[in-house]
Short mmCIF file of C-alpha atoms in Angstrom, two decimals:
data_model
loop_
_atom_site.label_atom_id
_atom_site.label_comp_id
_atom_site.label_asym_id
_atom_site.label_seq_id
_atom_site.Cartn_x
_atom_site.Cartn_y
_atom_site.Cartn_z
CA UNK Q 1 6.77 -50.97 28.19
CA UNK Q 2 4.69 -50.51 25.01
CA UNK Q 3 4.17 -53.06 22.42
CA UNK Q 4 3.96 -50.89 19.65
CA UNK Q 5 5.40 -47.78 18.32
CA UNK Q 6 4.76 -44.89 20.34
CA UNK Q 7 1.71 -42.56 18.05
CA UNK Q 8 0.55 -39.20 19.22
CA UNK Q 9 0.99 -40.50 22.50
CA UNK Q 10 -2.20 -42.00 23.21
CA UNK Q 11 -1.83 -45.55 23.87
CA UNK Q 12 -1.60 -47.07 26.92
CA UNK Q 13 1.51 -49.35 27.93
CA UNK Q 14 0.79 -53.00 28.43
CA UNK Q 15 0.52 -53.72 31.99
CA UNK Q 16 2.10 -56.80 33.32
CA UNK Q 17 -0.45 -58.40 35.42
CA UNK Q 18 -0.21 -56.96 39.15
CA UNK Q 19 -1.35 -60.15 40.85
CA UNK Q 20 1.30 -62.01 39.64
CA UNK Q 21 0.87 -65.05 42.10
CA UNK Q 22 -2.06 -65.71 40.27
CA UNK Q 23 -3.18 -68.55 38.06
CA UNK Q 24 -2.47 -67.44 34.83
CA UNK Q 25 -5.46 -68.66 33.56
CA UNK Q 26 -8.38 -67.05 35.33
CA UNK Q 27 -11.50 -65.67 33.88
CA UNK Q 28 -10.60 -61.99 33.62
CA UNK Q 29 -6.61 -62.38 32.72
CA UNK Q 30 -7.84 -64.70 30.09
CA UNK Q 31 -10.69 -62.54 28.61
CA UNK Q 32 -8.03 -59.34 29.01
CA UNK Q 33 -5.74 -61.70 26.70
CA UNK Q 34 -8.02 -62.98 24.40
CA UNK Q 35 -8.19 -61.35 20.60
CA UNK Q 36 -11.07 -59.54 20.53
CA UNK Q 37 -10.51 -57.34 23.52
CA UNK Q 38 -7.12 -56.73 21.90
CA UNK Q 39 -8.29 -55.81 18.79
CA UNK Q 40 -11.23 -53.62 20.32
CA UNK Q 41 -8.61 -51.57 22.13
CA UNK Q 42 -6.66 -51.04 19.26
CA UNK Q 43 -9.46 -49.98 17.69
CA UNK Q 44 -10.48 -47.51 20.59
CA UNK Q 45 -7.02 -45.95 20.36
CA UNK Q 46 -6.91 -45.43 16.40
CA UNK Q 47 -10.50 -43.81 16.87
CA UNK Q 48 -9.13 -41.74 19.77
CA UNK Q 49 -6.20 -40.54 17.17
CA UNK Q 50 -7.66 -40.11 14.32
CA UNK Q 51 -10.67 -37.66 16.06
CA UNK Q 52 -7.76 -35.83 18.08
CA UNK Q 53 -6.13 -35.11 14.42
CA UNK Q 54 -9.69 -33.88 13.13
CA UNK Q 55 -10.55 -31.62 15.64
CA UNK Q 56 -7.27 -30.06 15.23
CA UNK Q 57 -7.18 -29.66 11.80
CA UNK Q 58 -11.00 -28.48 11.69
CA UNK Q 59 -9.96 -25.67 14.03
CA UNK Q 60 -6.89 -24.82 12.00
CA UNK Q 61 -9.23 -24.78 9.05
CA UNK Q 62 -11.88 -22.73 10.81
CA UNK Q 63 -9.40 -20.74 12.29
CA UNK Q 64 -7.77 -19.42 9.23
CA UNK Q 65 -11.63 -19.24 7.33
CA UNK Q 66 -12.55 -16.76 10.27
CA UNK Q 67 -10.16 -14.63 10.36
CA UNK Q 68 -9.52 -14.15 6.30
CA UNK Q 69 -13.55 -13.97 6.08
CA UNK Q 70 -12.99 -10.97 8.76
CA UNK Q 71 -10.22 -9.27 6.57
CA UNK Q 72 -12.00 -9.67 3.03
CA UNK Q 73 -15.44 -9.64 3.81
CA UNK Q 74 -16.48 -7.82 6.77
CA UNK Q 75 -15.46 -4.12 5.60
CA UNK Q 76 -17.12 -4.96 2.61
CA UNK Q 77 -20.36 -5.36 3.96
CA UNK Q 78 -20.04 -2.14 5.96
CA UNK Q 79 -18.98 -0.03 2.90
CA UNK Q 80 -21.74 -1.54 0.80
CA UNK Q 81 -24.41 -0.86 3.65
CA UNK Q 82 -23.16 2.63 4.04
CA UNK Q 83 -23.37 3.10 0.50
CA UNK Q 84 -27.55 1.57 0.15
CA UNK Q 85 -28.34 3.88 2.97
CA UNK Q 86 -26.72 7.09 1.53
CA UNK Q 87 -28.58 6.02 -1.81
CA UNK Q 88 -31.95 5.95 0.02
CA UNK Q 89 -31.05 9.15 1.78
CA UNK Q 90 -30.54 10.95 -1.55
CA UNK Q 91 -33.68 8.93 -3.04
CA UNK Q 92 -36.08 10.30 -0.03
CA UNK Q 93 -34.71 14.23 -0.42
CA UNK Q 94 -34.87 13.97 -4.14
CA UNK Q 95 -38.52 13.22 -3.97
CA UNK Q 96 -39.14 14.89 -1.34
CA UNK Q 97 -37.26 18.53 -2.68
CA UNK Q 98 -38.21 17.35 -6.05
CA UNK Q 99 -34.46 18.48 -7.03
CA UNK Q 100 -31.36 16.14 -7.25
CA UNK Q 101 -29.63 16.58 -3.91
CA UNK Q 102 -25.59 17.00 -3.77
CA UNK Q 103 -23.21 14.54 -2.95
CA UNK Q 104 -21.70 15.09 0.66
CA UNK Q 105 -18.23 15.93 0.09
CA UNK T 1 -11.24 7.94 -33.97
CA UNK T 2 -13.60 7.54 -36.59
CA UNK T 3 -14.19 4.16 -38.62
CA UNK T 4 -15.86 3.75 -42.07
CA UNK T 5 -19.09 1.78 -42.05
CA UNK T 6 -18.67 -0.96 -44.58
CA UNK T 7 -20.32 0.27 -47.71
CA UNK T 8 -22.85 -2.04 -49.82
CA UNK T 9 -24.63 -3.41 -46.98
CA UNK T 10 -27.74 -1.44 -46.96
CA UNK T 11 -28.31 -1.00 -50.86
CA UNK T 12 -30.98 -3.49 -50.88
CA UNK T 13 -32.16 -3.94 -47.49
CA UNK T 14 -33.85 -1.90 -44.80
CA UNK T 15 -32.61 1.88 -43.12
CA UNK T 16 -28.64 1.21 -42.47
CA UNK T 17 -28.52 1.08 -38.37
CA UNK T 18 -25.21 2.20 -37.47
CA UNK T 19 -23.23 -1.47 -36.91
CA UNK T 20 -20.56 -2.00 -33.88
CA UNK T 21 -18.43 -3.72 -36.83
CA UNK T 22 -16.63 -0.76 -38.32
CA UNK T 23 -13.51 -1.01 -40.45
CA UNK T 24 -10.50 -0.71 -38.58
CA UNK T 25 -8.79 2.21 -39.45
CA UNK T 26 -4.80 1.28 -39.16
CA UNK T 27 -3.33 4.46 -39.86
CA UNK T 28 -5.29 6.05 -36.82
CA UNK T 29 -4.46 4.04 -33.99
CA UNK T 30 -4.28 5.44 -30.94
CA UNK T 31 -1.36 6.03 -28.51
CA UNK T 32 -0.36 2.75 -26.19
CA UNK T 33 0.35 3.07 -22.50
CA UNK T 34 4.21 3.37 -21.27
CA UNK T 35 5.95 0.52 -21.44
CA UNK T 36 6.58 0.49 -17.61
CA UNK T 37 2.89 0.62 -16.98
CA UNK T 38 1.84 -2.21 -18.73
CA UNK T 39 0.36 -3.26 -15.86
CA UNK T 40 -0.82 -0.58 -14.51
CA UNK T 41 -4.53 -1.78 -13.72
CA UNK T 42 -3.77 -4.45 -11.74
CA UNK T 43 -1.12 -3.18 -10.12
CA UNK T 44 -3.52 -0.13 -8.85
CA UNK T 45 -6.02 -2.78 -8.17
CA UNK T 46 -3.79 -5.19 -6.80
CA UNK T 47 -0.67 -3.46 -4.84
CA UNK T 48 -2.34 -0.78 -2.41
CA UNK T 49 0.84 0.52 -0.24
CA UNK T 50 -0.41 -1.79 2.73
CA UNK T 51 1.81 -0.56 6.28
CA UNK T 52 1.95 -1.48 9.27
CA UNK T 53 1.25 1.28 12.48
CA UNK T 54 0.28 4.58 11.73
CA UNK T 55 0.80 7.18 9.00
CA UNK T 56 -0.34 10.73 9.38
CA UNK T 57 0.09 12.80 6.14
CA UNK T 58 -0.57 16.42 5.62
CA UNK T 59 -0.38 18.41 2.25
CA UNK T 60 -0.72 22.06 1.82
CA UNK T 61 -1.05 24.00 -1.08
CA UNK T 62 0.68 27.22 -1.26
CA UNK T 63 0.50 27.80 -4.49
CA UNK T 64 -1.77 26.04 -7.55
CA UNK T 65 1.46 24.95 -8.75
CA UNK T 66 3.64 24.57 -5.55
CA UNK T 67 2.63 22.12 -2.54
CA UNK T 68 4.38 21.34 0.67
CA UNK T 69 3.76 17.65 2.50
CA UNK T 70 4.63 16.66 6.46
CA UNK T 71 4.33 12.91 6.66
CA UNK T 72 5.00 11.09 10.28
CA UNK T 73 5.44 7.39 10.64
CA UNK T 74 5.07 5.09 13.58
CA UNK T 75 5.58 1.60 13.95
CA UNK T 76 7.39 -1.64 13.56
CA UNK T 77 9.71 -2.25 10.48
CA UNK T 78 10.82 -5.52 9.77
CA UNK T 79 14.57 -6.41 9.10
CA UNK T 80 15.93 -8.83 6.64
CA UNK T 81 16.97 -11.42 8.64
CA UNK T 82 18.21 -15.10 7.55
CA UNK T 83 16.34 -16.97 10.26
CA UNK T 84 12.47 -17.91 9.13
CA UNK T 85 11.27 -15.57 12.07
CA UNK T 86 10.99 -12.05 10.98
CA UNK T 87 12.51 -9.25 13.45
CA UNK T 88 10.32 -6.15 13.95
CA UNK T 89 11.91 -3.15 15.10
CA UNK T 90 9.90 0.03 16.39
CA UNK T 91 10.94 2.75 14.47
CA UNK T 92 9.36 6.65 14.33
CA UNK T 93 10.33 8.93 11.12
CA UNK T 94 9.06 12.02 9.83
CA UNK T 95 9.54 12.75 5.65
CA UNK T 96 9.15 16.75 4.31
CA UNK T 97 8.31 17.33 0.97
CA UNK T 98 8.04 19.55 -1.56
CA UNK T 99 6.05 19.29 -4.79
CA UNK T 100 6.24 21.48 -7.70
CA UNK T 101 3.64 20.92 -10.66
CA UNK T 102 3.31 22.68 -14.11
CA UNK T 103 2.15 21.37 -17.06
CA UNK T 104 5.91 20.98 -18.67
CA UNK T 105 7.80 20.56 -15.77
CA UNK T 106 7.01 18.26 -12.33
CA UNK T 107 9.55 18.43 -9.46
CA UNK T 108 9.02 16.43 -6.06
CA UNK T 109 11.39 16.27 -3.63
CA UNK T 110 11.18 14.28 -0.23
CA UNK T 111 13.75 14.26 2.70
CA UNK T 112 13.27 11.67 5.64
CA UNK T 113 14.85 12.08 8.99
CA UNK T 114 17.56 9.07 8.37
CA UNK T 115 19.00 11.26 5.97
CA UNK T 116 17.45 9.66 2.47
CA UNK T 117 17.03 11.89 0.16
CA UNK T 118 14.47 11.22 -3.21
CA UNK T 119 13.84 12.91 -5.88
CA UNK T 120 11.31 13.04 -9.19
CA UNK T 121 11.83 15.29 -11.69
CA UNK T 122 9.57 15.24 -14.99
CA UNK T 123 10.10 17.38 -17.96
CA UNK T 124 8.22 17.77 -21.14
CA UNK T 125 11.23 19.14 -23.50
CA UNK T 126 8.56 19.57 -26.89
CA UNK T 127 5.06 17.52 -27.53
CA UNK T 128 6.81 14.27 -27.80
CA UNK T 129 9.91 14.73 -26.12
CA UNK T 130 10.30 14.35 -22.27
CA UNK T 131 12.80 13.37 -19.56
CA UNK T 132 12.26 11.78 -16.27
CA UNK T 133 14.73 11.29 -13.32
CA UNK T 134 14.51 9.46 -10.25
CA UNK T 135 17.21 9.59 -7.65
CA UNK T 136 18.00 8.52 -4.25
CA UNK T 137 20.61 9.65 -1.83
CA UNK T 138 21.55 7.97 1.10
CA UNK T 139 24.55 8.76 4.32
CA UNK T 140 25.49 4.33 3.43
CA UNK T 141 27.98 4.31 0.80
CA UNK T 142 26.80 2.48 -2.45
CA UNK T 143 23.18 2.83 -1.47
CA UNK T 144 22.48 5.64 -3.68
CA UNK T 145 21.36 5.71 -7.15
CA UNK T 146 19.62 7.21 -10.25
CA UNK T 147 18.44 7.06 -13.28
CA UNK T 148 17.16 8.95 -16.81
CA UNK T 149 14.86 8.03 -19.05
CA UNK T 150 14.25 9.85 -22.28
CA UNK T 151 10.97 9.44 -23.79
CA UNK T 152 9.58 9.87 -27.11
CA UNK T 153 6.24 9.47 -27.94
CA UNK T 154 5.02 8.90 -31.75
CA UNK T 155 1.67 8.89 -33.35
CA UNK T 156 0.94 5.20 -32.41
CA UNK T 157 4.19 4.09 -30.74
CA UNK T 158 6.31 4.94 -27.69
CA UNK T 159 10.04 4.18 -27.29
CA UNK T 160 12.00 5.22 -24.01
CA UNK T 161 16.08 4.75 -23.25
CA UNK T 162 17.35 4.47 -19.66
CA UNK T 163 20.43 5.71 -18.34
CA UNK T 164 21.52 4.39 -15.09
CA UNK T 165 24.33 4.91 -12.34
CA UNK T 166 26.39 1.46 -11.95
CA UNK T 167 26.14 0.62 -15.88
CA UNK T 168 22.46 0.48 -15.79
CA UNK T 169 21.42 1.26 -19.80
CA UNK T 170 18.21 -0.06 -21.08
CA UNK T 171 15.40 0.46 -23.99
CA UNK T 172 12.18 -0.25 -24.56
CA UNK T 173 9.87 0.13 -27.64
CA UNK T 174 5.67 -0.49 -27.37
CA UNK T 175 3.42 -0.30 -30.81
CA UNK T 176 -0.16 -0.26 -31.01
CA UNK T 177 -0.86 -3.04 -33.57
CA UNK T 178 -4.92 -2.89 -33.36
CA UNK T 179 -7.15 -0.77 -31.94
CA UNK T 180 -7.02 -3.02 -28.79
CA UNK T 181 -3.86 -4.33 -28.84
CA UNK T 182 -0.58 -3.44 -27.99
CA UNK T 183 2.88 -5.16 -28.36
CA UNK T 184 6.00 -4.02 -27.26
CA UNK T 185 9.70 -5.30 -26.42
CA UNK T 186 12.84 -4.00 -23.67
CA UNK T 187 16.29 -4.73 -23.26
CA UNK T 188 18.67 -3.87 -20.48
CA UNK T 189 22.08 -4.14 -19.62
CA UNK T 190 23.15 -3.70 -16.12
CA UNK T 191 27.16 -3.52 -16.27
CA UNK T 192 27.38 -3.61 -12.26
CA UNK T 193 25.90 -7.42 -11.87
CA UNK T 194 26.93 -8.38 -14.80
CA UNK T 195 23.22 -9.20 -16.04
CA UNK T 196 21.59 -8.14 -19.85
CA UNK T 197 18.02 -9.61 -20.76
CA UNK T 198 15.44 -9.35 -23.22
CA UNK T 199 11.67 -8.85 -22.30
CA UNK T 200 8.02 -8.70 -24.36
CA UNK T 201 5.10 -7.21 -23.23
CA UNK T 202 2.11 -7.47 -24.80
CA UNK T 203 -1.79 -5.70 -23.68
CA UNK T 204 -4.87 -6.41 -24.71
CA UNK T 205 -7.79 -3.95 -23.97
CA UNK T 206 -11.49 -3.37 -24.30
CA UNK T 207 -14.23 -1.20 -22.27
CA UNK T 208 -14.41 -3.65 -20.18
CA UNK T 209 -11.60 -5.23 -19.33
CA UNK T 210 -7.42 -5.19 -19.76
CA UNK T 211 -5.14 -8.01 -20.18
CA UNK T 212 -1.49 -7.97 -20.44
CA UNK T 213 1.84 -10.21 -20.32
CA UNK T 214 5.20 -9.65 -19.92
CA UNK T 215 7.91 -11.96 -20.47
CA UNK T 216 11.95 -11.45 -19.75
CA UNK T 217 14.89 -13.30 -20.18
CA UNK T 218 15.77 -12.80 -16.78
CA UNK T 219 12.97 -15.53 -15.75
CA UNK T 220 9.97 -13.42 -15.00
CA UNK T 221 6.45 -14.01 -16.22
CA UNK T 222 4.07 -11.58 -15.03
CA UNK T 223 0.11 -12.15 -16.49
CA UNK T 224 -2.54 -9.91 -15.54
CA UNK T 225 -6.46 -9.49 -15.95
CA UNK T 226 -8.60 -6.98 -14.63
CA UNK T 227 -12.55 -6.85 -15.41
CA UNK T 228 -14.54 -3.88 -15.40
CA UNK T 229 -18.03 -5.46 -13.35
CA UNK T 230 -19.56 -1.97 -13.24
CA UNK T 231 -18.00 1.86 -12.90
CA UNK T 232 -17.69 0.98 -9.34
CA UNK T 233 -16.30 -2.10 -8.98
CA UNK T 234 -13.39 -4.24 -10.61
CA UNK T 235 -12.19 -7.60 -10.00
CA UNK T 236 -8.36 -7.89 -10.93
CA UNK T 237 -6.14 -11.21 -10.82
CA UNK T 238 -2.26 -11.93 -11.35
CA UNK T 239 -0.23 -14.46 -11.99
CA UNK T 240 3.56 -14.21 -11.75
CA UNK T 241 6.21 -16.66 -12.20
CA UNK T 242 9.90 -17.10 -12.36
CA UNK T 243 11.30 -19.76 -14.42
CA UNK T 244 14.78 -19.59 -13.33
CA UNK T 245 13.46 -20.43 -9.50
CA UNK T 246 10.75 -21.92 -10.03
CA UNK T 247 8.58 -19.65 -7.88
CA UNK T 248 4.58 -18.82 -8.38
CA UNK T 249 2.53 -16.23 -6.73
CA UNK T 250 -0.95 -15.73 -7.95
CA UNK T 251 -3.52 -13.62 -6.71
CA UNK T 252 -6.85 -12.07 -6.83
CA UNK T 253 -8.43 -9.06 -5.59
CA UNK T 254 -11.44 -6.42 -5.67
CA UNK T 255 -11.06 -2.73 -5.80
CA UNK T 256 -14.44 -0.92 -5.11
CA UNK T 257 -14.73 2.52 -5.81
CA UNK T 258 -17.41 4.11 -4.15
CA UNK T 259 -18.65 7.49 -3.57
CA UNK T 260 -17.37 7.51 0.23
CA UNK T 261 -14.38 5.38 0.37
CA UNK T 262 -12.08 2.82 -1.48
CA UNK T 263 -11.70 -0.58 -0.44
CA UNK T 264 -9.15 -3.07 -1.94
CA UNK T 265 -8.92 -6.69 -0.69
CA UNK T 266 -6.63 -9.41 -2.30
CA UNK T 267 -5.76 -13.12 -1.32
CA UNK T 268 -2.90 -14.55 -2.24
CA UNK T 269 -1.37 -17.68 -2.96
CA UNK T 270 1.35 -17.33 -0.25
CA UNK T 271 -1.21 -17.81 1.97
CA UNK T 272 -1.93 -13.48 1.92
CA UNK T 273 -5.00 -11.94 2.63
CA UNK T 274 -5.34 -7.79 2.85
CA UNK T 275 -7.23 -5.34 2.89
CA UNK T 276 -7.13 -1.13 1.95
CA UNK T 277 -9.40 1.03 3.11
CA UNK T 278 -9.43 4.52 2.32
CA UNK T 279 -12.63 6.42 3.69
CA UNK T 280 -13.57 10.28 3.57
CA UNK T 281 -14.74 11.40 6.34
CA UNK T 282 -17.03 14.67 6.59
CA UNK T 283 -14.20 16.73 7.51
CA UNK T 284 -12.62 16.73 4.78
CA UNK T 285 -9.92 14.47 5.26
CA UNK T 286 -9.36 10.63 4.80
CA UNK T 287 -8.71 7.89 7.37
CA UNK T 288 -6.38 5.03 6.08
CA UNK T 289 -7.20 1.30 7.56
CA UNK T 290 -4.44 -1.65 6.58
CA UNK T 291 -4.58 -4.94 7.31
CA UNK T 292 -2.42 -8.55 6.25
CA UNK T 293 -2.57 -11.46 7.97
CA UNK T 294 0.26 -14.40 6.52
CA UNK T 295 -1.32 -17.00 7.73
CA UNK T 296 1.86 -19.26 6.49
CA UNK T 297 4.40 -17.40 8.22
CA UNK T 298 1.63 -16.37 11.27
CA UNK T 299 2.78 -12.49 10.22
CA UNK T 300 0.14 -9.84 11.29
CA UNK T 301 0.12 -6.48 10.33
CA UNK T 302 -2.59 -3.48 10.80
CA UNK T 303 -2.19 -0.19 10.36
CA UNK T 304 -4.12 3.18 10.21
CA UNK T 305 -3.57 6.68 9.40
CA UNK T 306 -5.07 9.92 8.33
CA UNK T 307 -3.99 11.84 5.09
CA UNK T 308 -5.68 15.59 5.02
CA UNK T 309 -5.25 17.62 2.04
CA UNK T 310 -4.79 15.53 -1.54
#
């Protein structure tokens, strides 16, 4: 049964103690109990969310960065590269020939 | 056009050096652009006819006037549907067409294999006098229509009436009111859906860049920009809204222009990017690359294809 509301599924159910013969008041069951070990756990799971949620939405964000970066910007770079070279190409036969070479059609 | 270098200003001072501030000469201005084309930069720039599969296109000239085209098309086609999931059907279809070209008279005709049939014609009647006409035929009743427009072209003005099938009339009128600018104003009337509106368009440009806005009663706002960088490359963004719905779409895009190839990329505010490519190859012919990605509605689409002859 949990105590709380159930959040991204990460928090773990209260467990009623299994030794229930037990004197309620031993060492452990009473530092399991006390407010600090409570609160720490709390705290543990509301770290363990809120990282879950980053990583996700990092990826999402990466994700979608990637792939648009690969649409936009990676033919560009090609084209532009293709274009320096054939500019050097024409550069070396024009001095070389001494005569402004052709375009390739 | 000529302007008059303002007169007085080098009397007393050094040799006159010509100045970029010349008198506007108002009775000269030139010719504005069509009133349809208004934006025609960006939409060049902007709008590259992105597909999805492949497209193989072939033109052959028979005659300098007369050219024949064989165009095949493979791939998925998405139907309208109401559902937020889009339904892609593989379809094939081959389109013949003919093209006739003279410098009065322009007649292009195109048949596809579902039986659509569309048609240009283009006809310069005297100097300032032409008609165009754009049909479409199709086998589903009620599909088809066409339309005239008569064009008349003045010194520094253009007006243009449209004649439509289903009550479709409509006029537009465009000025040039400086050597830069251009204003202009439409109505329509469509008696089929019962609509009429009013629109403005105005266009503003230089060397180096063009800007233009159009505005029409039937909620559309369309603003455009597109700057020159250099002769090769130009950056182009768009803006259009509709007040009636309440619905935005801006985008941006580059269109290089380079000796091998043409590449246009956009992003959009739906979430749109894309990408043209259209490269020469040494043969003589040009290889088509496509490419959206929605990343909103998680919509891919690539596409290539070869087009030989023009």
């Amino acid at each position: 049964m949990a105590s709380q509301p159930r959040r991204g599924g990460v928090s773990l159910p209260e467990r009623r103690g299994a030794k229930s013969g037990e004197n309620s008041s031993s060492v452990i069951a009473r530092l399991r109990e006390s407010p600090i070990v409570l609160r720490g756990r709390q705290a543990a799971c509301d770290a363990a969310f809120v990282t879950k949620k980053l990583l996700k939405s990092t990826g999402k964000a990466a994700w979608i960065a990637g792939t648009t970066f690969l649409v936009l910007v990676v033919p560009l770079i090609i084209e532009m590269d293709r274009e320096q070279q054939l500019n050097e190409l024409e550069l070396q036969q024009a001095s070389l020939l001494g005569t402004p070479s052709q375009p390739p059609k | 056009m000529e302007g008059v270098v303002p007169p007085g200003t080098s009397t007393q001072s050094e040799v006159p050096k010509p100045t970029k501030e010349e008198r506007v000469d108002y009775m000269n201005l030139p010719c504005p652009i069509p009133y349809e084309e208004i934006h025609r930069e960006s939409f060049m720039s902007l709008k590259p006819e992105l597909f999805e599969g492949m497209r193989f296109d072939f033109t052959k000239l028979l005659n300098p006037n007369f050219a024949l085209s064989h165009s095949v098309y493979m791939g998925p086609t998405a139907i309208p549907s109401q559902s937020s999931e889009t339904i892609k059907i593989p379809t094939a279809q081959y389109e013949f067409g003919a093209n006739f070209i003279d410098p009065k008279l322009m007649l292009v005709g195109r048949v596809l294999t579902d039986g659509r049939l569309t048609t240009r014609v283009k006809c310069d009647l005297t100097d300032r006098l032409s008609i165009k006409v754009n049909a479409q035929l199709t086998n589903e009743p009620h599909m088809s229509h066409g339309i005239v427009n008569i064009d008349y072209k003045g010194k520094d003005y253009r007006t243009q009436f449209q004649l439509g099938n289903g009550a479709l009339f409509g006029a537009n009128y465009i000025q040039s009111v400086t050597p830069h600018l251009s204003l202009g104003g439409e109505v329509f009337w469509a008696g089929q859906h019962r609509k009429s509106g009013v629109g403005y368009a105005a266009r503003y440009e230089t060397d180096k860049m063009v800007a233009a806005g159009q505005v029409a009663t039937t909620g559309m706002v369309a603003l455009s920009y597109v700057q020159k960088v250099s002769e090769k490359v130009s950056l182009a963004s768009d803006l259009i809204y509709n007040y009636m719905s309440r619905d935005v779409t801006a985008s941006a895009g580059y269109d290089y222009i380079l000796r091998q190839c043409r590449l246009r990329g956009k992003i959009d505010s739906n979430g749109c990017a894309s990408a043209f490519l259209e490269e020469r190859l040494n043969m003589g012919f040009k290889f088509i690359l496509s490419a959206e990605i929605d990343h909103i509605r998680k919509d891919y689409k690539f596409g290539f294809g070869i087009t030989v002859g023009e």
